[in-house]
Structures are given as C-alpha cells and as structure tokens.
XYZ file of C-alpha atoms in Angstrom:
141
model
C 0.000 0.000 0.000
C 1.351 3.209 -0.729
C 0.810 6.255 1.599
C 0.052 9.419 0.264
C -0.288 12.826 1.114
C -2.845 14.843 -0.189
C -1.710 17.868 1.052
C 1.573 18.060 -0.220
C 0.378 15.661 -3.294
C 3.825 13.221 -2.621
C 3.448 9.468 -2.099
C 5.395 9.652 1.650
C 6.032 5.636 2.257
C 4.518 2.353 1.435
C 4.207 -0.793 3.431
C 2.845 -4.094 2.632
C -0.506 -5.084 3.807
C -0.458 -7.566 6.808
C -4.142 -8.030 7.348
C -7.324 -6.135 6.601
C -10.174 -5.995 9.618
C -13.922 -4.497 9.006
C -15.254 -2.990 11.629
C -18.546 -0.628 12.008
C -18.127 2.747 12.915
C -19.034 2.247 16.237
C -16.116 -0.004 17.287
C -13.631 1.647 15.236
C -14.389 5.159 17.659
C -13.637 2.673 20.309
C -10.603 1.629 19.288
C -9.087 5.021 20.385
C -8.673 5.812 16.855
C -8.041 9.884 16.246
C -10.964 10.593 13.762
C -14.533 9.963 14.976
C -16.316 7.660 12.312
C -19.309 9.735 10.449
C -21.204 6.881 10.750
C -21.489 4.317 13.715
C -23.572 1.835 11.786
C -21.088 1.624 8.490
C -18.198 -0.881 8.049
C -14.820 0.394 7.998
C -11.831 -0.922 6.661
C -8.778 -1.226 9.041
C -5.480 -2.067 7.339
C -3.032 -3.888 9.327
C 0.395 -2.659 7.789
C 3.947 -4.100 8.335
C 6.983 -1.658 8.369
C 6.580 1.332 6.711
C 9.128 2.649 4.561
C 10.117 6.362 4.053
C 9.674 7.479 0.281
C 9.551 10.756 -1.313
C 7.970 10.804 -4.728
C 5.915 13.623 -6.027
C 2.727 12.028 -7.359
C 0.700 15.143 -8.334
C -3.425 15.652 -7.476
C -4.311 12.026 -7.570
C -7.185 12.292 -5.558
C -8.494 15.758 -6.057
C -12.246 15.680 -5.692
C -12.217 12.232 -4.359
C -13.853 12.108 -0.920
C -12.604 7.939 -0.892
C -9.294 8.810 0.584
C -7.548 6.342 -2.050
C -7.230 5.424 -5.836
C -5.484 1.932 -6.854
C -1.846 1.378 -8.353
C 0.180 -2.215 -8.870
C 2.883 -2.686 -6.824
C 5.069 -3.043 -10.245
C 4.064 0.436 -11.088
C 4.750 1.926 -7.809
C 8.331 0.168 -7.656
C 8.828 1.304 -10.594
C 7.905 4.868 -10.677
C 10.155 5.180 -7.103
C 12.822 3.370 -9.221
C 12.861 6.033 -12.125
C 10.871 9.006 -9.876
C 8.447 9.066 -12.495
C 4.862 9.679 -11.248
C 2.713 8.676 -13.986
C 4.970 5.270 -14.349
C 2.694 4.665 -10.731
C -0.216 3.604 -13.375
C 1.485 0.765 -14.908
C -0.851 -1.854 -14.991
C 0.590 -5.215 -16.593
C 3.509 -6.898 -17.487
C 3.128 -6.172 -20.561
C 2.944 -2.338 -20.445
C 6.475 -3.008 -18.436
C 7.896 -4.391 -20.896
C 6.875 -1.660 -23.435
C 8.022 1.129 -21.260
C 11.220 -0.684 -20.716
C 11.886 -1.800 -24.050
C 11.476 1.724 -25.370
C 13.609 2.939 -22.334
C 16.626 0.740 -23.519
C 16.677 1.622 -27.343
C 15.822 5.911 -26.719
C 17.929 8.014 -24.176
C 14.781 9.599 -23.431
C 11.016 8.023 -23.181
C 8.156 10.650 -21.791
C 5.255 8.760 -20.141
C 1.582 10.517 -20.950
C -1.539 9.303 -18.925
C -4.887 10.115 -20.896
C -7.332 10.164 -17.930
C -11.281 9.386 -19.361
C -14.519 7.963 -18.159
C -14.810 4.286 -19.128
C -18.425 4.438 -20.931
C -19.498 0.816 -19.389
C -18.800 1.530 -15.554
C -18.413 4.852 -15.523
C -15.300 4.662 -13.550
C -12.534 7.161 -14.074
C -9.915 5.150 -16.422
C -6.483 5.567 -17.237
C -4.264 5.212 -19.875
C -0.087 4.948 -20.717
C 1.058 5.818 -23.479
C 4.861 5.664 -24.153
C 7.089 8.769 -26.487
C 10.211 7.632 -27.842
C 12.468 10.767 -28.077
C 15.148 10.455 -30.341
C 18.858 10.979 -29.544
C 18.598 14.695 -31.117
C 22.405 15.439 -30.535
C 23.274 12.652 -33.268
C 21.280 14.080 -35.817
C-alpha cells in the first residue's frame, strides 16, 4: 500500500498489507482511533500494515475531488515509478505495459510517459491510460 499525502500531493512511504479488519463505525471510535467515524452503523476498513518505509515521490493531485481517501496502483508500477521518480509510471498496470516502457527505455535516451485520464463508458469509472514517447537521440542528428 502506498501512503500518500494529499496535502503536499507526494506518495510519503509504502508498506505491505499484513491483514485487513472491518469494523462498524461504532467499534472503530472505540478503538481510540483519532478521527470519529461519520457513521457508527457503516463498516470500515482497518489495514493492518507491516513496516513502513520512508519514500519521497511527487505524485501530483491524484485524488483531487475524491472524498474515498484512495485510488489503486500495482505494486510493479509503484516500484517502478520510485525506481525512475516518475509519477505517472505509478499507473502501470501489466507486465506487458512493463515491458513496453522498458523496451522503449533501452533503445531511446529519453522516453516521456503521458496518462490520458477518461470515463470508461461501461462503468463509468474514471480510467487511465499509458502511453509511451520515444524521443530520439537529437544530438546525433
């Protein structure tokens, strides 16, 4: 899970997930957590992390707008966008799109990643796409 900060729009850490626990509002407040839950009749869901570890990657406004407190990455994107410090590689999604991005990575000195962000017209879910720019070696030419 990766932890980020909406304020400062950085992904701060990530740690893996030990457990998940659902709990209703009402004994989540008496947990001694520091937020009181809106609702004492809903189910929360408590994640049980392992270590965290410190990371520092500007990730942009991810989540402007969205009240969920979240939005979902693979764990190969986020290794790889701390790897590179490239936000938008975060939104990997396959091993396949890896492999693009990397193959293009070793034949061009420079590849720019560009996420098209749309509504997917079945679900209605907001949707992302990669797609990968091959830059040229211009100092060659």
């Amino acid at each position: 899970m990766a932890l980020y900060d909406q304020s400062s729009r950085f992904i701060i850490g990530w740690a893996d997930v030990v457990g998940v626990e659902v709990l209703l509002g009402e004994e989540l407040k008496n947990t001694g957590t520091s937020w009181a839950p809106s609702r004492p009749g809903q189910p929360y869901y408590v994640y049980r992390l392992g270590p965290i570890q410190r990371v520092s990657m500007r990730s942009g406004g991810q989540m402007k707008g969205n009240r969920t407190g979240r939005y979902f990455i693979t764990r190969l994107g986020l290794e790889v966008a701390l790897e590179e410090q490239e936000p938008q590689l975060q939104f990997i999604k396959s091993w396949e799109q890896f492999i693009e991005w990397k193959t293009k990575k070793t034949r061009y000195p420079v590849v720019r990643v560009h996420r098209k962000r749309f509504t997917d017209p079945l679900t209605g879910q907001l949707e992302s796409e990669l797609e990968f720019i091959a830059v040229p070696d211009v100092e060659s030419s």
